[in-house]
Amino acid sequence: MFLHLGGDILINQEKIIAILDLETAMRNSTSENFLNKIKEKQKINYISEKSKEKSLIIASDGNYFSPISSSTLLKRSSSMIIGEE
């Protein structure tokens, strides 16, 4: 199944490694360093306007800053999994 990350972006759920809440992640120095390294070294796909990001989706095919909260993305992905059974 595919998960809608915002804008026109859909990603195969099997490619998702992690979904991080940016507000929570920025409170921890280890997470903040991790996010800064991703920004410096890897391509980030911005789905929303800069400074409007709510979550970071780490996937096998890239990283995405989404305007949709991590809790909403979790609800969307969970409802898809339940619907498959």
Coordinates of N, CA, C and O in Angstrom, one line a residue:
M1 N 0.8 -1.2 0.0 CA 0.0 0.0 0.0 C 0.9 1.3 0.0 O 2.0 1.2 0.4
F2 N 0.3 2.3 -0.4 CA 1.0 3.6 -0.5 C 0.5 4.5 0.6 O -0.7 4.5 1.0
L3 N 1.4 5.4 1.1 CA 1.0 6.4 2.1 C 1.2 7.7 1.5 O 2.2 8.1 0.9
H4 N 0.2 8.6 1.7 CA 0.2 9.9 1.2 C 0.9 10.8 2.2 O 0.5 10.9 3.4
L5 N 2.1 11.4 1.8 CA 2.9 12.2 2.7 C 2.6 13.7 2.7 O 3.1 14.4 3.5
G6 N 1.7 14.1 1.7 CA 1.4 15.5 1.6 C 1.7 15.9 0.1 O 2.4 15.2 -0.6
G7 N 1.1 17.0 -0.3 CA 1.3 17.5 -1.7 C 0.8 16.4 -2.6 O -0.2 15.8 -2.4
D8 N 1.7 16.1 -3.6 CA 1.4 15.0 -4.5 C 2.2 13.8 -4.3 O 2.4 13.0 -5.2
I9 N 2.8 13.6 -3.1 CA 3.7 12.6 -2.9 C 3.1 11.4 -2.2 O 2.5 11.5 -1.1
L10 N 3.2 10.2 -2.8 CA 2.8 8.9 -2.3 C 4.1 8.1 -2.2 O 4.9 8.1 -3.1
I11 N 4.2 7.3 -1.2 CA 5.3 6.4 -1.1 C 4.9 5.0 -0.6 O 3.9 4.9 0.1
N12 N 5.5 4.0 -1.2 CA 5.2 2.6 -0.8 C 5.6 2.4 0.7 O 6.7 2.7 1.1
Q13 N 4.6 1.9 1.5 CA 4.9 1.8 2.9 C 6.0 0.8 3.2 O 6.7 1.0 4.2
E14 N 6.3 -0.1 2.3 CA 7.4 -1.0 2.5 C 8.8 -0.3 2.5 O 9.8 -0.9 3.0
K15 N 8.8 0.8 1.9 CA 10.1 1.6 1.8 C 10.4 2.5 3.0 O 11.4 3.0 3.1
I16 N 9.3 2.7 3.8 CA 9.5 3.6 5.0 C 10.3 2.9 6.1 O 10.0 1.8 6.5
I17 N 11.4 3.6 6.5 CA 12.2 3.1 7.6 C 11.8 3.7 8.9 O 11.7 3.0 9.9
A18 N 11.5 5.0 8.9 CA 11.1 5.7 10.1 C 10.3 7.0 9.8 O 10.5 7.6 8.8
I19 N 9.5 7.3 10.7 CA 8.8 8.6 10.7 C 9.0 9.3 12.0 O 8.7 8.8 13.1
L20 N 9.7 10.5 11.9 CA 10.1 11.2 13.1 C 9.2 12.5 13.2 O 9.1 13.2 12.3
D21 N 8.8 12.8 14.4 CA 8.2 14.1 14.8 C 9.3 15.1 14.9 O 10.1 14.9 15.8
L22 N 9.3 16.1 14.1 CA 10.4 17.1 14.2 C 10.4 17.9 15.5 O 11.5 18.2 16.0
E23 N 9.3 18.3 16.0 CA 9.3 19.0 17.2 C 9.9 18.2 18.4 O 10.7 18.8 19.1
T24 N 9.6 17.0 18.5 CA 10.2 16.1 19.5 C 11.6 15.9 19.3 O 12.5 15.9 20.2
A25 N 12.0 15.6 18.0 CA 13.4 15.3 17.7 C 14.3 16.5 17.9 O 15.5 16.3 18.3
M26 N 13.8 17.7 17.8 CA 14.7 18.9 18.0 C 14.9 19.1 19.5 O 15.8 20.0 19.8
R27 N 14.2 18.5 20.4 CA 14.5 18.6 21.8 C 15.7 17.8 22.3 O 16.1 18.0 23.4
N28 N 16.1 16.9 21.5 CA 17.2 16.0 21.9 C 18.4 16.3 21.0 O 18.3 16.3 19.8
S29 N 19.5 16.4 21.7 CA 20.7 16.8 20.9 C 21.2 15.7 20.0 O 21.7 16.0 18.9
T30 N 21.0 14.5 20.3 CA 21.4 13.4 19.4 C 20.5 13.4 18.2 O 21.1 13.3 17.0
S31 N 19.2 13.6 18.4 CA 18.3 13.6 17.2 C 18.6 14.8 16.4 O 18.5 14.8 15.1
E32 N 18.9 16.0 17.0 CA 19.1 17.2 16.3 C 20.4 17.1 15.4 O 20.4 17.5 14.3
N33 N 21.4 16.4 16.0 CA 22.7 16.2 15.2 C 22.4 15.3 14.0 O 22.9 15.5 12.9
F34 N 21.6 14.3 14.2 CA 21.2 13.3 13.2 C 20.5 14.1 12.0 O 20.8 13.9 10.9
L35 N 19.5 14.9 12.4 CA 18.8 15.7 11.4 C 19.7 16.7 10.6 O 19.6 16.8 9.4
N36 N 20.6 17.3 11.4 CA 21.5 18.2 10.7 C 22.4 17.5 9.7 O 22.7 18.0 8.6
K37 N 22.9 16.3 10.1 CA 23.7 15.5 9.1 C 23.0 15.1 7.9 O 23.5 15.1 6.8
I38 N 21.7 14.7 8.1 CA 20.9 14.4 6.9 C 20.7 15.6 6.0 O 20.9 15.4 4.8
K39 N 20.5 16.7 6.6 CA 20.4 17.9 5.8 C 21.7 18.3 5.0 O 21.6 18.7 3.9
E40 N 22.8 18.1 5.7 CA 24.1 18.4 5.1 C 24.5 17.4 4.0 O 25.0 17.8 2.9
K41 N 24.3 16.1 4.2 CA 24.9 15.1 3.3 C 23.9 14.4 2.3 O 24.4 13.9 1.4
Q42 N 22.6 14.5 2.6 CA 21.7 13.8 1.7 C 20.7 14.7 1.2 O 20.4 15.8 1.7
K43 N 20.1 14.3 0.1 CA 19.1 15.1 -0.5 C 17.8 14.9 0.3 O 17.4 13.8 0.7
I44 N 17.2 16.1 0.6 CA 15.9 16.1 1.3 C 14.8 16.5 0.3 O 15.0 17.5 -0.4
N45 N 13.8 15.8 0.3 CA 12.6 16.2 -0.5 C 11.7 17.0 0.4 O 11.1 16.5 1.3
Y46 N 11.5 18.3 0.1 CA 10.6 19.1 0.8 C 9.2 19.1 0.2 O 9.1 19.5 -1.0
I47 N 8.3 18.5 0.9 CA 6.9 18.5 0.4 C 6.2 19.7 0.8 O 5.3 20.2 0.1
S48 N 6.6 20.4 1.8 CA 5.9 21.6 2.3 C 6.9 22.8 2.1 O 8.1 22.6 1.8
E49 N 6.4 24.0 2.4 CA 7.3 25.1 2.5 C 8.3 24.9 3.6 O 8.0 24.4 4.6
K50 N 9.5 25.5 3.4 CA 10.5 25.4 4.5 C 9.9 26.1 5.7 O 9.2 27.1 5.6
S51 N 10.2 25.6 6.9 CA 9.7 26.0 8.2 C 8.3 25.6 8.5 O 7.7 25.9 9.5
K52 N 7.7 24.9 7.6 CA 6.3 24.4 7.8 C 6.3 22.8 8.0 O 5.3 22.2 8.1
E53 N 7.5 22.3 8.1 CA 7.7 20.8 8.2 C 7.2 20.4 9.6 O 7.5 21.0 10.6
K54 N 6.5 19.2 9.7 CA 6.1 18.7 10.9 C 6.8 17.3 11.2 O 6.9 16.9 12.3
S55 N 7.1 16.6 10.1 CA 7.7 15.3 10.3 C 8.8 15.0 9.2 O 8.8 15.6 8.1
L56 N 9.6 14.1 9.6 CA 10.7 13.6 8.6 C 10.4 12.1 8.4 O 10.3 11.3 9.3
I57 N 10.3 11.8 7.1 CA 10.1 10.4 6.7 C 11.4 9.9 6.1 O 11.8 10.5 5.1
I58 N 12.0 8.9 6.7 CA 13.2 8.3 6.3 C 12.8 7.0 5.5 O 12.1 6.2 6.1
A59 N 13.1 7.0 4.2 CA 12.7 5.9 3.4 C 14.0 5.3 2.7 O 15.0 6.0 2.5
S60 N 13.9 4.2 2.1 CA 15.0 3.6 1.4 C 15.3 4.3 0.1 O 16.4 4.2 -0.3
D61 N 14.4 5.1 -0.4 CA 14.6 5.8 -1.6 C 14.8 7.3 -1.4 O 14.8 8.1 -2.4
G62 N 14.9 7.8 -0.2 CA 15.1 9.2 0.1 C 14.5 9.6 1.4 O 13.9 8.8 2.1
N63 N 14.6 10.9 1.7 CA 14.1 11.5 2.9 C 13.2 12.6 2.6 O 13.4 13.3 1.6
Y64 N 12.1 12.7 3.3 CA 11.0 13.7 3.0 C 10.7 14.5 4.2 O 10.4 13.9 5.3
F65 N 10.6 15.8 4.1 CA 10.0 16.7 5.1 C 8.6 16.9 4.7 O 8.3 17.4 3.6
S66 N 7.7 16.5 5.6 CA 6.2 16.6 5.3 C 5.5 17.6 6.2 O 5.9 17.8 7.4
P67 N 4.5 18.3 5.7 CA 3.7 19.2 6.5 C 2.7 18.5 7.4 O 2.0 19.1 8.1
I68 N 2.6 17.1 7.2 CA 1.6 16.3 8.0 C 2.3 15.8 9.2 O 3.4 15.3 9.2
S69 N 1.6 15.8 10.3 CA 2.2 15.4 11.6 C 2.5 13.9 11.6 O 1.8 13.1 10.8
S70 N 3.4 13.5 12.4 CA 3.8 12.0 12.4 C 2.6 11.2 13.0 O 2.4 10.1 12.5
S71 N 1.8 11.8 13.9 CA 0.6 11.0 14.4 C -0.4 10.8 13.3 O -1.0 9.7 13.2
T72 N -0.6 11.8 12.4 CA -1.6 11.6 11.3 C -1.1 10.6 10.3 O -1.8 9.8 9.9
L73 N 0.2 10.6 10.0 CA 0.8 9.6 9.1 C 0.7 8.2 9.7 O 0.4 7.3 9.0
L74 N 0.9 8.1 11.0 CA 0.7 6.8 11.7 C -0.7 6.3 11.5 O -1.0 5.1 11.2
K75 N -1.7 7.2 11.8 CA -3.1 6.8 11.7 C -3.4 6.4 10.2 O -4.1 5.4 10.0
R76 N -2.9 7.1 9.3 CA -3.1 6.7 7.9 C -2.6 5.4 7.5 O -3.2 4.5 6.9
S77 N -1.3 5.1 8.0 CA -0.7 3.9 7.7 C -1.4 2.7 8.4 O -1.5 1.6 7.9
S78 N -1.8 2.9 9.7 CA -2.5 1.9 10.4 C -3.8 1.5 9.8 O -4.2 0.4 9.8
S79 N -4.5 2.5 9.4 CA -5.8 2.2 8.8 C -5.7 1.5 7.5 O -6.5 0.6 7.1
M80 N -4.6 1.7 6.8 CA -4.4 0.9 5.5 C -4.0 -0.5 5.8 O -4.5 -1.4 5.2
I81 N -3.3 -0.7 6.9 CA -2.9 -2.1 7.3 C -4.1 -2.9 7.7 O -4.3 -4.0 7.4
I82 N -4.9 -2.3 8.6 CA -6.2 -2.9 9.0 C -7.1 -3.2 7.9 O -7.7 -4.3 7.8
G83 N -7.2 -2.3 6.9 CA -8.0 -2.5 5.7 C -7.5 -3.6 4.8 O -8.3 -4.2 4.1
E84 N -6.3 -4.0 4.9 CA -5.7 -5.1 4.0 C -6.1 -6.4 4.5 O -6.2 -7.4 3.8
E85 N -6.4 -6.6 5.8 CA -6.7 -7.9 6.4 C -8.0 -8.4 6.0 O -8.9 -7.8 5.6

